Coordinates of C-alpha atoms and ligand atoms in Angstrom, one line a residue:
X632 CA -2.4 -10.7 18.5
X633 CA 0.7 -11.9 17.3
X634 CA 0.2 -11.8 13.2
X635 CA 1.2 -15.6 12.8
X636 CA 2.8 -16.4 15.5
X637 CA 2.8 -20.4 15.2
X638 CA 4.5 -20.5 11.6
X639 CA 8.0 -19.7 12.7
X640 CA 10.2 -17.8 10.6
X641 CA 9.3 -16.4 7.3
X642 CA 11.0 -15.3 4.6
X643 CA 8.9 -12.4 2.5
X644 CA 9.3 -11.0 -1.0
X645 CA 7.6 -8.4 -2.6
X646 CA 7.4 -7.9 -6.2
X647 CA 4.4 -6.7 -7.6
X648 CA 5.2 -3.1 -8.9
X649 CA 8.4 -1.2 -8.7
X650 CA 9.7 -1.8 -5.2
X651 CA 12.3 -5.1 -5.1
X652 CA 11.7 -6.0 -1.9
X653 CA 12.8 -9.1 1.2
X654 CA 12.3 -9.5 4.7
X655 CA 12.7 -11.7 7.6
X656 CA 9.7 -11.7 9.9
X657 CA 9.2 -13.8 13.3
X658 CA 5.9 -14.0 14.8
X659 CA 5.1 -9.9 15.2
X660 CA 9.1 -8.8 15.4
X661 CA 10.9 -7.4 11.8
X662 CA 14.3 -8.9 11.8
X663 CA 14.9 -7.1 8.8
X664 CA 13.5 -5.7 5.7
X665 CA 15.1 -4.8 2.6
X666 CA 13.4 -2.7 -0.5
X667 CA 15.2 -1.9 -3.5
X668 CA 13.4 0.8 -5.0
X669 CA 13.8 1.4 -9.2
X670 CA 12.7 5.3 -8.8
X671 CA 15.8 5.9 -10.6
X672 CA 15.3 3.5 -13.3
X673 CA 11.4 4.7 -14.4
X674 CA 11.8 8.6 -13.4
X675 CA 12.6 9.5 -17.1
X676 CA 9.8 8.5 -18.4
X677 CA 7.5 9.7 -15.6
X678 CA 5.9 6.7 -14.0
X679 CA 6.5 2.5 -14.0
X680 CA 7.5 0.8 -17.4
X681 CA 6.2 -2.7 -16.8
X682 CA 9.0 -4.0 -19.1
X683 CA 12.1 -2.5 -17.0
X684 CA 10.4 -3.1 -13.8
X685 CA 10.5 -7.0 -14.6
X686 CA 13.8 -6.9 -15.7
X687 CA 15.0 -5.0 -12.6
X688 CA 13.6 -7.2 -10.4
X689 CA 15.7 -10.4 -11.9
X690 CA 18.2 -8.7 -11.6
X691 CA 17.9 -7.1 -7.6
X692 CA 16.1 -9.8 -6.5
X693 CA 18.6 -12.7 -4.9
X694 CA 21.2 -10.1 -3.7
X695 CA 18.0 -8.5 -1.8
X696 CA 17.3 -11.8 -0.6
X697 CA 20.6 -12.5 0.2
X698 CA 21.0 -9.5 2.2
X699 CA 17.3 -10.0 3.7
X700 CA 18.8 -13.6 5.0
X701 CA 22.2 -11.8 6.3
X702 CA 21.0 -8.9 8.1
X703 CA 18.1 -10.8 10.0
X704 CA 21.1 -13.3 10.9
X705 CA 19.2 -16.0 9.1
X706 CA 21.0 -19.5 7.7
X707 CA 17.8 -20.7 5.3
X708 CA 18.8 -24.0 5.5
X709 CA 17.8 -24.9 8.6
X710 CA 15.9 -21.6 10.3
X711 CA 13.2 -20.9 7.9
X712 CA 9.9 -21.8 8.2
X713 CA 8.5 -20.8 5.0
X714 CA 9.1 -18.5 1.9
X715 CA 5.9 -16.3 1.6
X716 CA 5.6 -13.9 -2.0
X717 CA 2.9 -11.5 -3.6
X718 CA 1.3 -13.8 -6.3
X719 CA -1.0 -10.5 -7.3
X720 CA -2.6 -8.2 -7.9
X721 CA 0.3 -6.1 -9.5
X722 CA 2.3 -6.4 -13.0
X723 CA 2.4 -9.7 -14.4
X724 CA 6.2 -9.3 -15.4
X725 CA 7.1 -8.4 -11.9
X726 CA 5.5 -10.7 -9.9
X727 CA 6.5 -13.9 -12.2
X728 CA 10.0 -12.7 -10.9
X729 CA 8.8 -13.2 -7.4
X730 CA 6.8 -16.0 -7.1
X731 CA 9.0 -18.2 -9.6
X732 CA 11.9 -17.3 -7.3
X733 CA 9.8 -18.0 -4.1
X734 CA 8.9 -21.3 -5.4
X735 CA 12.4 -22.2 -6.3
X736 CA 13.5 -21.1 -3.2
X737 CA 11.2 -22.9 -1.1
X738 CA 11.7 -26.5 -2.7
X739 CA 15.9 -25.8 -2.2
X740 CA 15.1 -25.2 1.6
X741 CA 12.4 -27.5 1.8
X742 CA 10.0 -25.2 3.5
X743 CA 6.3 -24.3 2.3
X744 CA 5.6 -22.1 -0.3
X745 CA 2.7 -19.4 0.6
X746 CA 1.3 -16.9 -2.1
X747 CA 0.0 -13.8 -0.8
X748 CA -2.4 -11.1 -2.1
X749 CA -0.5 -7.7 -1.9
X750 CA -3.1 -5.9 -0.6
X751 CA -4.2 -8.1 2.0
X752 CA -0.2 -7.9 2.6
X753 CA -1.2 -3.9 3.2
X754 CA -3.4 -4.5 5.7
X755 CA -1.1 -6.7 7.6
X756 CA 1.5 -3.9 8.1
X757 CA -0.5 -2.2 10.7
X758 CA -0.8 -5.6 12.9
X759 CA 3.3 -5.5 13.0
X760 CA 3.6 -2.1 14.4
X761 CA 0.4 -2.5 16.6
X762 CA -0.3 -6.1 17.6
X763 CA -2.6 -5.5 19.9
X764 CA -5.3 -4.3 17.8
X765 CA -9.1 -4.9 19.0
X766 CA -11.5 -5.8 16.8
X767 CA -13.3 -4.1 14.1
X768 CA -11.0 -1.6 12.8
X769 CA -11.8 0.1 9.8
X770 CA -8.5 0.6 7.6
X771 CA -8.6 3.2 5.1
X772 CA -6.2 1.2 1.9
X773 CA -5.2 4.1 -0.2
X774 CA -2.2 2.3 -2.4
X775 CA -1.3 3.3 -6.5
X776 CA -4.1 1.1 -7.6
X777 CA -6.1 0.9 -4.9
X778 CA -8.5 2.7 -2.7
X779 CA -11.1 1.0 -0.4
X780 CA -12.4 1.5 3.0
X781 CA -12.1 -1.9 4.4
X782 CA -13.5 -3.8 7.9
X783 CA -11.1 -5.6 9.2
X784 CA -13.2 -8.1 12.2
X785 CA -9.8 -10.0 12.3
X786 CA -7.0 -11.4 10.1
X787 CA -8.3 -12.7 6.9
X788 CA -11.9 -11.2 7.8
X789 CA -12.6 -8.0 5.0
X790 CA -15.3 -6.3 4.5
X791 CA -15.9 -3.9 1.9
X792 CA -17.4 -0.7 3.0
X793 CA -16.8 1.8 -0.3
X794 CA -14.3 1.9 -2.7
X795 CA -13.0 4.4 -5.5
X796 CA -15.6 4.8 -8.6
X797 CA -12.6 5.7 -11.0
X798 CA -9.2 6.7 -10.0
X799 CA -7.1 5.3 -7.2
X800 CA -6.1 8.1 -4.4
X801 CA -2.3 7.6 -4.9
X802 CA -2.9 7.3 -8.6
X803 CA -4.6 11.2 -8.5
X804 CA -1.4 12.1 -6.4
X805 CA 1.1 10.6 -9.0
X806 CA -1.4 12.0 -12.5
X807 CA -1.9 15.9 -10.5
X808 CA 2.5 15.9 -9.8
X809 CA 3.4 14.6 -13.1
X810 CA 0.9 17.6 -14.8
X811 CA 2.3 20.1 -12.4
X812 CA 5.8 18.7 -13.9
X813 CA 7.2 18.0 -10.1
X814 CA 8.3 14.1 -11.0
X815 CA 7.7 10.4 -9.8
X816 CA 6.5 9.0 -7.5
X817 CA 3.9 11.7 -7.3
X818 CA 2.8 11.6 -3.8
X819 CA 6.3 12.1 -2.3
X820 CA 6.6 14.8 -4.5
X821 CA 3.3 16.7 -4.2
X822 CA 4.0 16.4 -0.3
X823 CA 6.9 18.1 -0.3
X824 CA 6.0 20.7 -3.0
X825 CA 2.7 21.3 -0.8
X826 CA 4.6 21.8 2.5
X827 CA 5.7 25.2 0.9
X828 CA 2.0 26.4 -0.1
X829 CA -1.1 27.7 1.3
X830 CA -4.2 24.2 1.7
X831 CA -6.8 26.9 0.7
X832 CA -5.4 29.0 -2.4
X833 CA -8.2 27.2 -4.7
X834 CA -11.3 25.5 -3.5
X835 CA -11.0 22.1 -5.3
X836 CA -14.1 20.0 -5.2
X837 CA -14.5 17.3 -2.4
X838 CA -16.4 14.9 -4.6
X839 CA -18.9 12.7 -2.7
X840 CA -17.8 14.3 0.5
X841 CA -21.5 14.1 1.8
X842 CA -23.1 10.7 1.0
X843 CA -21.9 7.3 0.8
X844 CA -18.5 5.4 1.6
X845 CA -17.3 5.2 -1.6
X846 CA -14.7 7.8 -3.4
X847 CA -14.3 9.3 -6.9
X848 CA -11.0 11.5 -7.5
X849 CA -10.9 11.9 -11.7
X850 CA -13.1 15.4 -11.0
X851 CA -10.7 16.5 -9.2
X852 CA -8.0 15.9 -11.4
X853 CA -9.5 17.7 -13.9
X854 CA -10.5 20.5 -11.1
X855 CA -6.6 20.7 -11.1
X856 CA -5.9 20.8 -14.7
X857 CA -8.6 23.6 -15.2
X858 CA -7.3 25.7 -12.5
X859 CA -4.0 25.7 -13.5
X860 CA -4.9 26.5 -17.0
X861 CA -7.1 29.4 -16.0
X862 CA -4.3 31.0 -13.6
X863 CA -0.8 30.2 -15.3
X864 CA 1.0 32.3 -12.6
X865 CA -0.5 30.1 -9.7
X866 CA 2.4 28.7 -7.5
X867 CA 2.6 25.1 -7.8
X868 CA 3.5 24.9 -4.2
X869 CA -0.3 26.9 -3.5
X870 CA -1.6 24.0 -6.7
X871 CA -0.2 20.9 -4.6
X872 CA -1.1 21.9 -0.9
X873 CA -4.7 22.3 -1.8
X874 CA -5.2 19.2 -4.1
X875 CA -3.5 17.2 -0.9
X876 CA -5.9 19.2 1.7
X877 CA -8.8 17.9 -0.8
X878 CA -7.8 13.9 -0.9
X879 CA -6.9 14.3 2.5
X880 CA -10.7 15.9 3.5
X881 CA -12.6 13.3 1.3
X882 CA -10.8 10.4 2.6
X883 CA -10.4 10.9 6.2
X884 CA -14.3 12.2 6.3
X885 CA -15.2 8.9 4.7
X886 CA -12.5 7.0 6.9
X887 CA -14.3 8.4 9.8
X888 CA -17.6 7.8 8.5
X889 CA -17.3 4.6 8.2
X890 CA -16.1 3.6 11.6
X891 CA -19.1 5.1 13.2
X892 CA -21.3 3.2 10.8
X893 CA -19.6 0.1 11.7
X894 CA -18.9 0.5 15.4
X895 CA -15.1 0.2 14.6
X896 CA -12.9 -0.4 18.4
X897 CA -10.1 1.9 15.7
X898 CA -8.6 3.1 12.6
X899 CA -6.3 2.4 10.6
X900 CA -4.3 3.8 7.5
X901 CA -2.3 1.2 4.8
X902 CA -1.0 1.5 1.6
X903 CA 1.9 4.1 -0.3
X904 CA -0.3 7.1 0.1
X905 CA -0.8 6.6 3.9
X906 CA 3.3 7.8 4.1
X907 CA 1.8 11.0 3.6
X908 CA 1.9 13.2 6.6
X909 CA -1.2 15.1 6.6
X910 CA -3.4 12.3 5.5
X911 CA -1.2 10.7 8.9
X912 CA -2.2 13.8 10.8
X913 CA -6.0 14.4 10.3
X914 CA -6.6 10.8 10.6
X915 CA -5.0 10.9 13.9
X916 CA -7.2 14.3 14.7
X917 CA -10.5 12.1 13.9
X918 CA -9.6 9.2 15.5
X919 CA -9.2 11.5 18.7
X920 CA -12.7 13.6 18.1
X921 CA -14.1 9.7 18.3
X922 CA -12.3 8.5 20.4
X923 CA -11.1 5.7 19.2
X924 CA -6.8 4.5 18.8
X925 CA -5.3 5.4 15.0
X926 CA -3.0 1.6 14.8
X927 CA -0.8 4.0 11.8
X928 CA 1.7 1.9 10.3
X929 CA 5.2 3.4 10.1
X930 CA 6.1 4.8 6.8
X931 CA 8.1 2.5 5.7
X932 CA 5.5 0.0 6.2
X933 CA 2.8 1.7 4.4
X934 CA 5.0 2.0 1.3
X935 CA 5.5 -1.3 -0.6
X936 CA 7.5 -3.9 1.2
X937 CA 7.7 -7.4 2.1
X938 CA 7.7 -7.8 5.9
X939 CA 3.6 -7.1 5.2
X940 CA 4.1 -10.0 3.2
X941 CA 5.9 -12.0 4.9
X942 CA 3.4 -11.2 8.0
X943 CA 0.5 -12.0 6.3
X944 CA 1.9 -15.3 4.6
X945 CA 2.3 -16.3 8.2
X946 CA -0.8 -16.1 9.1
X947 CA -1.9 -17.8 6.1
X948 CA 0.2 -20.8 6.4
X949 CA -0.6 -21.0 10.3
X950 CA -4.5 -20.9 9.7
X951 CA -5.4 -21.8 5.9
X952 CA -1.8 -24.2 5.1
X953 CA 0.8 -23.7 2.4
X954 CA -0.5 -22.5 -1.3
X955 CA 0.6 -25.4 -3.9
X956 CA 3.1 -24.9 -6.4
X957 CA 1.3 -24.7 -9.4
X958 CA -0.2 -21.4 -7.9
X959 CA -0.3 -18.6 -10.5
X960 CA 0.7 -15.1 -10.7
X961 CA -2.6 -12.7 -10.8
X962 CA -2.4 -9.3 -11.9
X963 CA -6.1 -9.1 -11.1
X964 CA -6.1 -10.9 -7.8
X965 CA -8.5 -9.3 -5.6
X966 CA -8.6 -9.4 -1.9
X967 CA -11.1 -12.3 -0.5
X968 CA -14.1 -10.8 1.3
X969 CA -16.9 -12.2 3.7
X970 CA -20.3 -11.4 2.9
Ligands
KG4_215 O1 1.4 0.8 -1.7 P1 2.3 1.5 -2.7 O2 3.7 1.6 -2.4 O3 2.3 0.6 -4.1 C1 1.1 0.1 -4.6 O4 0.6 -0.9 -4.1 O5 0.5 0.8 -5.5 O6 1.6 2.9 -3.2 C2 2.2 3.7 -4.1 C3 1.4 5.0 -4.2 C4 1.9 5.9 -5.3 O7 0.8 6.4 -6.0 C5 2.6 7.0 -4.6 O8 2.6 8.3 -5.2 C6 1.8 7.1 -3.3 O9 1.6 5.7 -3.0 N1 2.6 7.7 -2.2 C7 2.2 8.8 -1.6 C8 3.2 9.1 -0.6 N2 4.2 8.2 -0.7 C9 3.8 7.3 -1.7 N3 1.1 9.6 -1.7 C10 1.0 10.7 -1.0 N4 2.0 11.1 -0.1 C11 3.1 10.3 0.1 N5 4.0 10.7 1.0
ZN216 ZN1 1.3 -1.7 -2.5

């Protein structure tokens, strides 16, 4: 499948959290994508300041776009078929920035404007680096804010199979590194720090590992806290790896679990936390042991971007038309299901 192949070229952008981000997408081929990440600019005070973030994206966000345009060897003018941006959910602040822009954009050029849901934009990432994906997969969405086991029968068809009772998976990466003291973004951080330390040192619970497809990761938080408290001395190298080995067990048995209940044709991984290599690994491994193909976006599509978005506003504007410009920013937008 070609992830809208009949709307020509699109021009994405991505604003939602901390990521300021561009990209030129044609039919299933990246001509470029930029992100301008503001790591720098939130790291002192340990996670995302919605205030600086908006800010920062005013500020990053036409040079991004203008190098978005150069580097996929774009003239707007006359080459683009539409201006496609995250409209929610995410900070309010932050997406203003993109969509007004979007908007503005689009009227100059004279194209259609299309307003995206971010994590429907998630799920598109895997059809750019895999377009010949067969029907059902079940894609495991493990993002910041997000964590839901989703059936994907085709573009724009979601259903929900489970999804996190409290915590999102990336936010337990980004709470557990920031009490361990090993910075922001967490889940980059508690990767590397766990690459140096032993999965089994403590035998953190694997909440609702048994029943169900849905997920629940503030136990184990506090698992974390506790066991640190009790053994001061523990490495945090030793702390880290088996935290990760504990996400990575719940969420792959549950990923797995749920493609047998559905009779899934293949998995799939989106969101920031499926950058992390041995979430990558064992839901490669499971995917094997059922024989079924892992469609694993790259890494850089799994983190925040906006060739996802871009992909996914093409789709929309080929098979549901362009969103009208009085459509709002949602920081609560959720993604559109079928019964
Ligand atoms: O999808 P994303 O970039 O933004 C949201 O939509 O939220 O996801 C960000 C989340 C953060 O919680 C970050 O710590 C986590 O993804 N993340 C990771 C890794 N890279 C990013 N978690 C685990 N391992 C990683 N390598
Ligand atoms: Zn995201």
């Amino acid at each position: 499948m070609t992830p809208g192949g009949g709307a020509g070229t699109v021009l994405g952008i991505e604003t939602s959290c901390d990521e300021t981000a561009a990209a030129v997408v044609d039919g299933a081929s990246v001509r470029s994508s930029v992100v301008s990440s503001q790591v720098d600019l939130h790291a002192a005070y340990g996670g995302v300041v919605p205030e600086i973030a908006g800010r920062a994206h005013l500020e990053l966000l036409i040079p991004v776009v203008a190098e978005a345009l150069a580097r996929g060897g774009v003239s707007p003018a006359t080459d683009l078929g539409a201006v496609a941006a995250t409209v929610g959910p995410g900070l309010i602040g932050s997406l203003l920035v993109g969509v007004s822009a979007a908007k503005a954009l689009a009227l100059v050029w004279d194209v259609p404007f299309v307003g995206v849901n971010h994590l429907e934009g998630h799920l598109f990432a895997a059809l750019l680096d895999h377009p010949g994906i067969e029907w059902p997969v079940v894609v495991l969405l493990v993002s910041g804010g997000h964590t839901m086991l989703v059936s994907m029968e085709g573009p724009g068809r979601y259903r929900l199979l489970g999804q996190t009772l409290d915590d999102a998976a990336g936010e337990a990466f980004d709470k557990v590194a920031r009490f361990l003291g090993l910075g922001y973004p967490g889940g980059p951080a508690i990767e590397r720090a766990a690459s140096g330390g032993d999965p089994a040192a403590f035998a953190f619970p694997r909440a609702m590992a048994v029943d169900g497809l849905d997920f629940s990761f503030s136990g184990l938080k506090t698992a974390v806290v506790h066991a640190v408290r009790r053994r001061p001395d523990a490495r945090d190298e030793d702390v880290a790896a088996s935290f990760q080995q504990a996400v990575v067990d719940v969420l792959v048995a549950k990923l797995a679990r749920a493609a047998a209940a559905v009779g899934a044709r293949g998995l799939c991984l989106a969101g920031g936390v499926a950058a992390n290599g041995p979430l990558r690994a064992a839901a490669a491994e499971a995917a094997e042991g059922l024989g079924l193909p892992a469609s694993l976006p790259s890494r850089a599509m799994c983190t925040d971007n906006a060739a996802m978005i871009a992909a996914a506003g093409a789709w929309q504007l080929e098979h549901l038309g362009p969103s009208p410009l009085d459509t709002g920013a949602d920081p609560n937008l959720r993604l559109a299901l079928i019964a």
